[in-house]
mmCIF file of C-alpha atoms and ligand atoms in Angstrom:
data_model
loop_
_atom_site.group_PDB
_atom_site.id
_atom_site.type_symbol
_atom_site.label_atom_id
_atom_site.label_comp_id
_atom_site.label_asym_id
_atom_site.label_seq_id
_atom_site.Cartn_x
_atom_site.Cartn_y
_atom_site.Cartn_z
ATOM 1 C CA UNK A 1414 0.000 0.000 0.000
ATOM 2 C CA UNK A 1415 1.401 3.355 -1.021
ATOM 3 C CA UNK A 1416 -0.095 6.292 0.840
ATOM 4 C CA UNK A 1417 -0.626 9.602 -0.856
ATOM 5 C CA UNK A 1418 1.390 12.537 0.384
ATOM 6 C CA UNK A 1419 -0.932 15.396 -0.355
ATOM 7 C CA UNK A 1420 -0.562 19.139 0.099
ATOM 8 C CA UNK A 1421 -2.815 21.326 2.207
ATOM 9 C CA UNK A 1422 -3.535 25.047 2.150
ATOM 10 C CA UNK A 1423 -0.593 26.468 4.136
ATOM 11 C CA UNK A 1424 -2.281 29.689 5.298
ATOM 12 C CA UNK A 1425 -5.827 30.534 6.241
ATOM 13 C CA UNK A 1426 -7.470 33.440 8.006
ATOM 14 C CA UNK A 1427 -10.985 33.033 9.422
ATOM 15 C CA UNK A 1428 -13.444 35.533 10.856
ATOM 16 C CA UNK A 1429 -16.054 38.195 10.155
ATOM 17 C CA UNK A 1430 -14.506 41.009 8.103
ATOM 18 C CA UNK A 1431 -11.180 39.191 7.819
ATOM 19 C CA UNK A 1432 -11.377 40.273 4.161
ATOM 20 C CA UNK A 1433 -10.213 43.719 5.319
ATOM 21 C CA UNK A 1434 -6.791 42.188 6.068
ATOM 22 C CA UNK A 1435 -6.227 41.209 2.438
ATOM 23 C CA UNK A 1436 -3.965 44.179 1.608
ATOM 24 C CA UNK A 1437 -1.719 43.361 4.538
ATOM 25 C CA UNK A 1438 -1.635 39.670 3.569
ATOM 26 C CA UNK A 1439 -0.669 40.399 -0.042
ATOM 27 C CA UNK A 1440 1.953 43.090 0.666
ATOM 28 C CA UNK A 1441 4.954 40.771 1.195
ATOM 29 C CA UNK A 1442 3.928 38.669 -1.826
ATOM 30 C CA UNK A 1443 4.193 41.543 -4.318
ATOM 31 C CA UNK A 1444 7.253 40.940 -6.462
ATOM 32 C CA UNK A 1445 7.563 44.529 -7.727
ATOM 33 C CA UNK A 1446 5.386 47.371 -9.016
ATOM 34 C CA UNK A 1447 5.352 45.860 -12.533
ATOM 35 C CA UNK A 1448 4.021 42.500 -11.338
ATOM 36 C CA UNK A 1449 0.363 43.066 -10.470
ATOM 37 C CA UNK A 1450 -2.154 41.083 -8.510
ATOM 38 C CA UNK A 1451 -4.986 39.959 -10.767
ATOM 39 C CA UNK A 1452 -8.400 39.572 -9.170
ATOM 40 C CA UNK A 1453 -10.880 37.181 -10.752
ATOM 41 C CA UNK A 1454 -14.235 38.142 -9.300
ATOM 42 C CA UNK A 1455 -17.770 36.870 -9.831
ATOM 43 C CA UNK A 1456 -19.549 39.510 -11.910
ATOM 44 C CA UNK A 1457 -22.513 39.575 -9.493
ATOM 45 C CA UNK A 1458 -20.241 41.776 -7.344
ATOM 46 C CA UNK A 1459 -19.573 44.283 -10.142
ATOM 47 C CA UNK A 1460 -21.835 46.915 -8.601
ATOM 48 C CA UNK A 1461 -21.459 45.820 -4.982
ATOM 49 C CA UNK A 1462 -19.666 47.427 -2.073
ATOM 50 C CA UNK A 1463 -17.130 44.588 -1.959
ATOM 51 C CA UNK A 1464 -15.358 46.025 -5.009
ATOM 52 C CA UNK A 1465 -14.525 49.282 -3.199
ATOM 53 C CA UNK A 1466 -12.756 47.212 -0.534
ATOM 54 C CA UNK A 1467 -10.334 45.508 -2.940
ATOM 55 C CA UNK A 1468 -6.840 46.753 -2.016
ATOM 56 C CA UNK A 1469 -5.752 47.716 -5.564
ATOM 57 C CA UNK A 1470 -2.232 49.122 -6.043
ATOM 58 C CA UNK A 1471 -0.067 49.939 -9.086
ATOM 59 C CA UNK A 1472 -1.262 47.896 -12.110
ATOM 60 C CA UNK A 1473 -3.461 45.501 -10.152
ATOM 61 C CA UNK A 1474 -6.436 44.473 -12.213
ATOM 62 C CA UNK A 1475 -9.923 43.132 -11.706
ATOM 63 C CA UNK A 1476 -11.369 40.718 -14.265
ATOM 64 C CA UNK A 1477 -15.067 40.026 -13.773
ATOM 65 C CA UNK A 1478 -16.194 36.529 -14.645
ATOM 66 C CA UNK A 1479 -19.720 35.173 -14.900
ATOM 67 C CA UNK A 1480 -20.543 32.119 -12.830
ATOM 68 C CA UNK A 1481 -23.746 31.450 -14.789
ATOM 69 C CA UNK A 1482 -21.989 28.470 -16.288
ATOM 70 C CA UNK A 1483 -19.353 26.151 -14.904
ATOM 71 C CA UNK A 1484 -15.726 27.085 -15.680
ATOM 72 C CA UNK A 1485 -14.443 25.993 -19.063
ATOM 73 C CA UNK A 1486 -10.959 25.154 -20.302
ATOM 74 C CA UNK A 1487 -11.393 27.673 -23.165
ATOM 75 C CA UNK A 1488 -12.264 30.376 -20.633
ATOM 76 C CA UNK A 1489 -9.138 29.610 -18.574
ATOM 77 C CA UNK A 1490 -6.958 29.727 -21.692
ATOM 78 C CA UNK A 1491 -8.531 33.056 -22.726
ATOM 79 C CA UNK A 1492 -7.913 34.699 -19.330
ATOM 80 C CA UNK A 1493 -4.303 33.453 -19.327
ATOM 81 C CA UNK A 1494 -3.787 34.867 -22.861
ATOM 82 C CA UNK A 1495 -5.163 38.281 -21.807
ATOM 83 C CA UNK A 1496 -2.883 38.436 -18.769
ATOM 84 C CA UNK A 1497 0.175 37.444 -20.812
ATOM 85 C CA UNK A 1498 -0.620 40.025 -23.518
ATOM 86 C CA UNK A 1499 -1.263 42.830 -21.046
ATOM 87 C CA UNK A 1500 1.702 42.439 -18.729
ATOM 88 C CA UNK A 1501 5.376 42.131 -19.509
ATOM 89 C CA UNK A 1502 6.042 39.847 -16.585
ATOM 90 C CA UNK A 1503 4.157 37.238 -14.616
ATOM 91 C CA UNK A 1504 1.705 38.639 -12.054
ATOM 92 C CA UNK A 1505 2.563 38.574 -8.354
ATOM 93 C CA UNK A 1506 -0.535 36.482 -7.806
ATOM 94 C CA UNK A 1507 -4.090 35.534 -8.725
ATOM 95 C CA UNK A 1508 -6.924 36.146 -6.283
ATOM 96 C CA UNK A 1509 -10.231 34.356 -6.869
ATOM 97 C CA UNK A 1510 -13.323 35.823 -5.207
ATOM 98 C CA UNK A 1511 -16.651 34.019 -5.569
ATOM 99 C CA UNK A 1512 -18.105 30.517 -5.441
ATOM 100 C CA UNK A 1513 -16.643 27.249 -6.696
ATOM 101 C CA UNK A 1514 -16.548 28.496 -10.294
ATOM 102 C CA UNK A 1515 -14.382 31.489 -9.461
ATOM 103 C CA UNK A 1516 -12.156 29.568 -7.064
ATOM 104 C CA UNK A 1517 -11.555 26.890 -9.682
ATOM 105 C CA UNK A 1518 -10.885 29.519 -12.356
ATOM 106 C CA UNK A 1519 -8.302 31.197 -10.117
ATOM 107 C CA UNK A 1520 -6.520 27.920 -9.409
ATOM 108 C CA UNK A 1521 -6.480 26.947 -13.085
ATOM 109 C CA UNK A 1522 -5.268 30.371 -14.277
ATOM 110 C CA UNK A 1523 -2.468 30.364 -11.676
ATOM 111 C CA UNK A 1524 -1.339 26.960 -12.983
ATOM 112 C CA UNK A 1525 -1.599 27.850 -16.656
ATOM 113 C CA UNK A 1526 0.490 31.022 -16.277
ATOM 114 C CA UNK A 1527 3.554 28.838 -15.712
ATOM 115 C CA UNK A 1528 2.655 25.710 -17.716
ATOM 116 C CA UNK A 1529 2.648 25.607 -21.521
ATOM 117 C CA UNK A 1530 -0.189 24.605 -23.847
ATOM 118 C CA UNK A 1531 -3.886 24.465 -23.060
ATOM 119 C CA UNK A 1532 -5.566 23.702 -19.735
ATOM 120 C CA UNK A 1533 -7.151 20.723 -21.549
ATOM 121 C CA UNK A 1534 -3.727 19.039 -21.490
ATOM 122 C CA UNK A 1535 -3.732 18.995 -17.690
ATOM 123 C CA UNK A 1536 -7.224 17.648 -16.951
ATOM 124 C CA UNK A 1537 -6.530 14.464 -15.052
ATOM 125 C CA UNK A 1538 -4.266 13.393 -12.226
ATOM 126 C CA UNK A 1539 -0.773 14.815 -11.649
ATOM 127 C CA UNK A 1540 -0.114 16.119 -15.144
ATOM 128 C CA UNK A 1541 1.024 19.611 -14.092
ATOM 129 C CA UNK A 1542 4.791 20.040 -14.471
ATOM 130 C CA UNK A 1543 5.607 23.413 -12.922
ATOM 131 C CA UNK A 1544 4.421 25.132 -9.734
ATOM 132 C CA UNK A 1545 1.591 27.650 -10.196
ATOM 133 C CA UNK A 1546 2.060 31.308 -9.338
ATOM 134 C CA UNK A 1547 0.922 32.487 -5.882
ATOM 135 C CA UNK A 1548 -2.852 32.164 -5.639
ATOM 136 C CA UNK A 1549 -5.452 33.145 -3.060
ATOM 137 C CA UNK A 1550 -9.026 31.862 -2.666
ATOM 138 C CA UNK A 1551 -11.786 33.903 -1.078
ATOM 139 C CA UNK A 1552 -15.154 32.081 -1.039
ATOM 140 C CA UNK A 1553 -18.361 34.114 -1.059
ATOM 141 C CA UNK A 1554 -20.624 31.074 -0.711
ATOM 142 C CA UNK A 1555 -20.024 27.939 1.347
ATOM 143 C CA UNK A 1556 -20.159 24.289 0.435
ATOM 144 C CA UNK A 1557 -18.075 23.324 -2.564
ATOM 145 C CA UNK A 1558 -14.838 22.754 -0.665
ATOM 146 C CA UNK A 1559 -13.013 24.324 -3.628
ATOM 147 C CA UNK A 1560 -11.176 26.540 -1.140
ATOM 148 C CA UNK A 1561 -9.354 23.514 0.239
ATOM 149 C CA UNK A 1562 -9.215 20.964 -2.589
ATOM 150 C CA UNK A 1563 -6.283 19.898 -4.776
ATOM 151 C CA UNK A 1564 -8.409 19.995 -7.887
ATOM 152 C CA UNK A 1565 -9.918 22.569 -10.211
ATOM 153 C CA UNK A 1566 -12.871 21.124 -12.074
ATOM 154 C CA UNK A 1567 -13.166 22.310 -15.667
ATOM 155 C CA UNK A 1568 -15.488 21.620 -18.542
ATOM 156 C CA UNK A 1569 -13.381 20.744 -21.561
ATOM 157 C CA UNK A 1570 -14.336 19.986 -25.158
ATOM 158 C CA UNK A 1571 -14.414 16.271 -24.384
ATOM 159 C CA UNK A 1572 -14.831 15.942 -20.662
ATOM 160 C CA UNK A 1573 -15.622 17.522 -17.339
ATOM 161 C CA UNK A 1574 -12.584 16.723 -15.243
ATOM 162 C CA UNK A 1575 -10.376 18.395 -12.681
ATOM 163 C CA UNK A 1576 -6.754 19.423 -12.863
ATOM 164 C CA UNK A 1577 -5.720 17.370 -9.841
ATOM 165 C CA UNK A 1578 -2.189 18.224 -8.778
ATOM 166 C CA UNK A 1579 0.056 19.155 -5.890
ATOM 167 C CA UNK A 1580 0.294 22.648 -7.395
ATOM 168 C CA UNK A 1581 -3.465 23.228 -7.442
ATOM 169 C CA UNK A 1582 -4.260 24.118 -3.778
ATOM 170 C CA UNK A 1583 -4.351 27.763 -2.781
ATOM 171 C CA UNK A 1584 -1.342 29.318 -1.038
ATOM 172 C CA UNK A 1585 -3.702 31.411 1.058
ATOM 173 C CA UNK A 1586 -7.420 31.277 1.834
ATOM 174 C CA UNK A 1587 -9.485 34.033 3.406
ATOM 175 C CA UNK A 1588 -12.599 32.717 5.141
ATOM 176 C CA UNK A 1589 -14.835 35.674 5.893
ATOM 177 C CA UNK A 1590 -18.368 34.460 6.694
ATOM 178 C CA UNK A 1591 -19.738 37.978 6.165
ATOM 179 C CA UNK A 1592 -18.987 37.659 2.460
ATOM 180 C CA UNK A 1593 -21.732 35.022 2.232
ATOM 181 C CA UNK A 1594 -24.447 37.490 3.259
ATOM 182 C CA UNK A 1595 -26.797 38.088 0.341
ATOM 183 C CA UNK A 1596 -26.685 34.616 -1.199
ATOM 184 C CA UNK A 1597 -30.194 33.524 -2.285
ATOM 185 C CA UNK A 1598 -31.920 30.784 -0.279
ATOM 186 C CA UNK A 1599 -31.862 28.375 -3.232
ATOM 187 C CA UNK A 1600 -28.180 28.892 -3.932
ATOM 188 C CA UNK A 1601 -27.383 28.604 -0.210
ATOM 189 C CA UNK A 1602 -29.228 25.292 -0.144
ATOM 190 C CA UNK A 1603 -27.784 23.775 -3.310
ATOM 191 C CA UNK A 1604 -24.184 24.734 -2.524
ATOM 192 C CA UNK A 1605 -24.515 23.674 1.114
ATOM 193 C CA UNK A 1606 -25.889 20.329 -0.048
ATOM 194 C CA UNK A 1607 -22.744 19.868 -2.122
ATOM 195 C CA UNK A 1608 -20.923 19.834 1.215
ATOM 196 C CA UNK A 1609 -23.509 17.569 2.808
ATOM 197 C CA UNK A 1610 -23.181 15.125 -0.090
ATOM 198 C CA UNK A 1611 -19.368 15.210 0.171
ATOM 199 C CA UNK A 1612 -19.800 13.992 3.762
ATOM 200 C CA UNK A 1613 -22.284 11.247 2.903
ATOM 201 C CA UNK A 1614 -20.234 9.975 -0.020
ATOM 202 C CA UNK A 1615 -16.984 10.057 1.914
ATOM 203 C CA UNK A 1616 -18.381 8.456 5.074
ATOM 204 C CA UNK A 1617 -20.133 5.684 3.122
ATOM 205 C CA UNK A 1618 -17.299 4.974 0.713
ATOM 206 C CA UNK A 1619 -14.935 2.015 0.594
ATOM 207 C CA UNK A 1620 -11.943 4.405 0.677
ATOM 208 C CA UNK A 1621 -12.915 5.661 4.135
ATOM 209 C CA UNK A 1622 -10.153 5.955 6.722
ATOM 210 C CA UNK A 1623 -9.813 7.692 10.098
ATOM 211 C CA UNK A 1624 -8.383 10.833 8.482
ATOM 212 C CA UNK A 1625 -11.376 11.311 6.173
ATOM 213 C CA UNK A 1626 -13.845 10.150 8.779
ATOM 214 C CA UNK A 1627 -12.715 12.678 11.381
ATOM 215 C CA UNK A 1628 -13.301 15.580 8.979
ATOM 216 C CA UNK A 1629 -16.423 14.053 7.411
ATOM 217 C CA UNK A 1630 -18.181 13.490 10.727
ATOM 218 C CA UNK A 1631 -17.502 17.037 11.875
ATOM 219 C CA UNK A 1632 -18.710 18.493 8.583
ATOM 220 C CA UNK A 1633 -21.850 16.364 8.690
ATOM 221 C CA UNK A 1634 -22.615 17.494 12.244
ATOM 222 C CA UNK A 1635 -22.202 21.145 11.182
ATOM 223 C CA UNK A 1636 -24.447 20.651 8.120
ATOM 224 C CA UNK A 1637 -27.172 19.192 10.314
ATOM 225 C CA UNK A 1638 -26.916 22.148 12.708
ATOM 226 C CA UNK A 1639 -27.118 24.614 9.828
ATOM 227 C CA UNK A 1640 -29.958 22.949 7.931
ATOM 228 C CA UNK A 1641 -32.005 21.217 10.618
ATOM 229 C CA UNK A 1642 -31.692 23.204 13.870
ATOM 230 C CA UNK A 1643 -32.664 26.787 14.542
ATOM 231 C CA UNK A 1644 -29.409 28.662 14.998
ATOM 232 C CA UNK A 1645 -28.799 32.363 14.356
ATOM 233 C CA UNK A 1646 -27.963 33.547 10.853
ATOM 234 C CA UNK A 1647 -24.502 34.580 12.002
ATOM 235 C CA UNK A 1648 -23.797 31.221 13.609
ATOM 236 C CA UNK A 1649 -25.119 29.494 10.538
ATOM 237 C CA UNK A 1650 -22.752 31.384 8.210
ATOM 238 C CA UNK A 1651 -19.740 30.582 10.404
ATOM 239 C CA UNK A 1652 -20.658 26.921 10.701
ATOM 240 C CA UNK A 1653 -21.410 26.363 7.022
ATOM 241 C CA UNK A 1654 -18.090 27.929 6.080
ATOM 242 C CA UNK A 1655 -16.277 25.492 8.363
ATOM 243 C CA UNK A 1656 -18.458 22.585 7.208
ATOM 244 C CA UNK A 1657 -17.341 23.297 3.636
ATOM 245 C CA UNK A 1658 -13.705 23.271 4.727
ATOM 246 C CA UNK A 1659 -14.030 20.017 6.650
ATOM 247 C CA UNK A 1660 -16.101 18.370 3.907
ATOM 248 C CA UNK A 1661 -13.371 19.270 1.413
ATOM 249 C CA UNK A 1662 -10.710 17.853 3.736
ATOM 250 C CA UNK A 1663 -12.725 14.666 4.119
ATOM 251 C CA UNK A 1664 -12.849 13.940 0.385
ATOM 252 C CA UNK A 1665 -9.205 14.944 -0.071
ATOM 253 C CA UNK A 1666 -8.054 11.699 1.487
ATOM 254 C CA UNK A 1667 -10.926 9.575 0.200
ATOM 255 C CA UNK A 1668 -13.247 10.280 -2.722
ATOM 256 C CA UNK A 1669 -16.789 11.298 -3.586
ATOM 257 C CA UNK A 1670 -19.318 8.772 -4.892
ATOM 258 C CA UNK A 1671 -22.448 8.021 -6.915
ATOM 259 C CA UNK A 1672 -24.074 11.482 -6.784
ATOM 260 C CA UNK A 1673 -20.933 13.233 -7.982
ATOM 261 C CA UNK A 1674 -20.248 10.674 -10.713
ATOM 262 C CA UNK A 1675 -23.805 11.119 -12.016
ATOM 263 C CA UNK A 1676 -23.841 14.884 -11.539
ATOM 264 C CA UNK A 1677 -20.766 15.239 -13.775
ATOM 265 C CA UNK A 1678 -22.632 13.513 -16.618
ATOM 266 C CA UNK A 1679 -25.631 15.774 -16.094
ATOM 267 C CA UNK A 1680 -23.393 18.849 -16.141
ATOM 268 C CA UNK A 1681 -21.607 17.734 -19.284
ATOM 269 C CA UNK A 1682 -24.707 17.137 -21.387
ATOM 270 C CA UNK A 1683 -27.130 19.691 -19.955
ATOM 271 C CA UNK A 1684 -24.847 22.264 -18.340
ATOM 272 C CA UNK A 1685 -26.571 21.703 -14.978
ATOM 273 C CA UNK A 1686 -24.522 23.391 -12.274
ATOM 274 C CA UNK A 1687 -22.760 21.312 -9.668
ATOM 275 C CA UNK A 1688 -24.788 22.066 -6.525
ATOM 276 C CA UNK A 1689 -28.254 21.646 -8.011
ATOM 277 C CA UNK A 1690 -27.020 18.743 -10.151
ATOM 278 C CA UNK A 1691 -25.950 16.872 -7.036
ATOM 279 C CA UNK A 1692 -29.340 17.491 -5.424
ATOM 280 C CA UNK A 1693 -31.214 16.347 -8.545
ATOM 281 C CA UNK A 1694 -29.301 13.080 -8.499
ATOM 282 C CA UNK A 1695 -29.053 12.531 -4.756
ATOM 283 C CA UNK A 1696 -32.820 12.487 -4.137
ATOM 284 C CA UNK A 1697 -32.996 9.186 -6.067
ATOM 285 C CA UNK A 1698 -30.073 7.430 -4.384
ATOM 286 C CA UNK A 1699 -31.858 5.775 -1.402
ATOM 287 C CA UNK A 1700 -30.501 2.426 -2.496
ATOM 288 C CA UNK A 1701 -26.916 3.564 -1.942
ATOM 289 C CA UNK A 1702 -27.295 6.162 0.797
ATOM 290 C CA UNK A 1703 -30.575 5.372 2.654
ATOM 291 C CA UNK A 1704 -29.965 7.481 5.772
ATOM 292 C CA UNK A 1705 -28.296 10.285 3.813
ATOM 293 C CA UNK A 1706 -31.232 10.638 1.426
ATOM 294 C CA UNK A 1707 -33.749 10.557 4.298
ATOM 295 C CA UNK A 1708 -32.026 13.460 6.077
ATOM 296 C CA UNK A 1709 -31.572 15.321 2.758
ATOM 297 C CA UNK A 1710 -35.345 15.218 2.248
ATOM 298 C CA UNK A 1711 -35.907 16.554 5.789
ATOM 299 C CA UNK A 1712 -33.606 19.473 5.021
ATOM 300 C CA UNK A 1713 -35.323 20.095 1.700
ATOM 301 C CA UNK A 1714 -38.717 20.043 3.427
ATOM 302 C CA UNK A 1715 -37.632 22.402 6.228
ATOM 303 C CA UNK A 1716 -36.390 25.006 3.745
ATOM 304 C CA UNK A 1717 -39.147 24.357 1.205
ATOM 305 C CA UNK A 1718 -36.817 23.770 -1.694
ATOM 306 C CA UNK A 1719 -38.565 22.488 -4.791
ATOM 307 C CA UNK A 1720 -36.287 20.753 -7.261
ATOM 308 C CA UNK A 1721 -37.118 20.940 -10.966
ATOM 309 C CA UNK A 1722 -38.655 17.849 -12.525
ATOM 310 C CA UNK A 1723 -38.300 16.282 -15.962
ATOM 311 C CA UNK A 1724 -34.761 17.578 -16.413
ATOM 312 C CA UNK A 1725 -33.773 14.559 -18.522
ATOM 313 C CA UNK A 1726 -37.115 14.255 -20.283
ATOM 314 C CA UNK A 1727 -36.725 14.565 -24.012
ATOM 315 C CA UNK A 1728 -33.054 13.611 -24.130
ATOM 316 C CA UNK A 1729 -32.068 11.476 -27.119
ATOM 317 C CA UNK A 1730 -30.524 8.012 -26.731
ATOM 318 C CA UNK A 1731 -27.269 9.533 -27.903
ATOM 319 C CA UNK A 1732 -27.363 12.194 -25.206
ATOM 320 C CA UNK A 1733 -28.058 9.581 -22.530
ATOM 321 C CA UNK A 1734 -25.155 7.586 -23.867
ATOM 322 C CA UNK A 1735 -22.797 10.572 -23.595
ATOM 323 C CA UNK A 1736 -24.052 11.249 -20.074
ATOM 324 C CA UNK A 1737 -23.407 7.665 -19.046
ATOM 325 C CA UNK A 1738 -19.963 7.577 -20.655
ATOM 326 C CA UNK A 1739 -18.894 10.769 -18.871
ATOM 327 C CA UNK A 1740 -20.144 9.345 -15.598
ATOM 328 C CA UNK A 1741 -18.501 5.927 -16.044
ATOM 329 C CA UNK A 1742 -15.268 7.725 -16.939
ATOM 330 C CA UNK A 1743 -14.928 8.640 -13.264
ATOM 331 C CA UNK A 1744 -13.782 5.211 -12.140
ATOM 332 C CA UNK A 1745 -12.307 6.236 -8.756
ATOM 333 C CA UNK A 1746 -15.668 7.682 -7.687
ATOM 334 C CA UNK A 1747 -17.524 4.494 -8.570
ATOM 335 C CA UNK A 1748 -14.901 2.336 -6.972
ATOM 336 C CA UNK A 1749 -15.088 4.349 -3.762
ATOM 337 C CA UNK A 1750 -18.883 4.148 -3.729
ATOM 338 C CA UNK A 1751 -19.451 0.527 -4.740
ATOM 339 C CA UNK A 1752 -16.133 -1.282 -4.394
ATOM 340 C CA UNK A 1753 -13.816 -2.927 -6.901
ATOM 341 C CA UNK A 1754 -16.631 -4.775 -8.650
ATOM 342 C CA UNK A 1755 -18.650 -1.614 -9.227
ATOM 343 C CA UNK A 1756 -19.225 -2.429 -12.888
ATOM 344 C CA UNK A 1757 -21.290 -5.454 -11.879
ATOM 345 C CA UNK A 1758 -23.446 -3.333 -9.568
ATOM 346 C CA UNK A 1759 -23.834 -0.232 -11.719
ATOM 347 C CA UNK A 1760 -24.575 -1.503 -15.199
ATOM 348 C CA UNK A 1761 -25.302 0.687 -18.218
ATOM 349 C CA UNK A 1762 -29.032 -0.018 -17.985
ATOM 350 C CA UNK A 1763 -29.145 0.649 -14.272
ATOM 351 C CA UNK A 1764 -27.476 4.031 -14.682
ATOM 352 C CA UNK A 1765 -29.775 4.832 -17.599
ATOM 353 C CA UNK A 1766 -32.840 4.104 -15.483
ATOM 354 C CA UNK A 1767 -31.535 6.375 -12.709
ATOM 355 C CA UNK A 1768 -30.931 9.231 -15.154
ATOM 356 C CA UNK A 1769 -34.415 8.770 -16.569
ATOM 357 C CA UNK A 1770 -35.897 9.474 -13.094
ATOM 358 C CA UNK A 1771 -34.352 12.959 -13.170
HETATM 359 FE FE1 FE2 B 778 -18.959 18.530 -4.943
#
C-alpha cells in the first residue's frame, strides 16, 4: 500500500470582516510594481460594495467573470492569454473571489500562467509540471470545498474533469463568513448540499479511513446544525463555512461517490450546475445512501426547496449515452462508492434508469 502525500492550504485566516486584512496579507507577496495582482471576481459583485474594498495598487487588475456556467478550459486559456498580452512579466498572484466556479478559475489560471499549452492538457491526475504562481481563494458562498481541494474542475471539449495536482491548492485562503451574506436561499441550499453530499459519499465509501472520517463526521454534524436546527444567521454562516472546509478535507483523502459521478454527466450534457445537479441526483439514491437521502429530504422540506422535474425528459438516446460515458469515466468515484466490482453493480441499464428518473 502506497499512501498519498498530499498538500494542504498552508495559510488561512478566518473571521467576520477578515477580508479587510487582504492588503496586509498580499503586501509581502508583491514581487515589484510591474508585477500586479490579478483579481478574478464573480460579476454579481460588479456593482457591490465589496469592489470598493479591494486593495488595488499599481497595475493591479480586476477581471469580472460570470458564474452562470461552470468554468471551461477555453475560458481559462482566454484569461491566461489576456494576462500574458497585457503584462510584460508574470503577475505577483491571482486572487479568486466568488463561489466554486471562481475559485476553480483562479486555481487553473495560476497553474496555466507557468505551464505551456492548453488547460485541456492537464485535466486528469498529476499532469502539471511546474508550480503555479501564488494564488489566493476567497469564497463568497459555502459548500463546494473548492477553497481547500487539490483539484480545479473544468469543462473541456471532451470531458468535465479536474486538474488534480500538488500545485493546485491555494497558497492562502481568506474565510470571511460575512462575504456570504446576500446569497439567495436556493443557492445557499444547493451549494450547502454539495458539502452535505461530500460527507455522505466520503463516510459511506470504501476508501474511508480515520483521516477522512474525522473531517467528514464534523462536517456532517455542522451541516445538520445549519440545515435542521434553529441557529442564528450569524452562527449558521460561520458553521457552514467550516463545514465546507471540513467536507473538502474529508474527500481529499478519500473520494466522492455516486451522486458526484452522475452529476458530472448531467453537467456535461445539460450544463446543470454542480450544486443543483448533485441534489437532482441525490434524491434518487436511497438504495446507496438510505440514511443520507432521508435526512436530505428533511432538510429540503424544512427550507421548502422544490427541485425541478423532468430535467432529462426529451433527451435522445445519444445524449443519454454521452451522459453515461462521462459518468462511467470517473472510475475512482464508482470504486469508492461501490467497491472494486462496481461495474457489476452499476450496469449501463441501471445508470440509464436512474438518469431517466431525473
Ligand atoms: Fe462537490
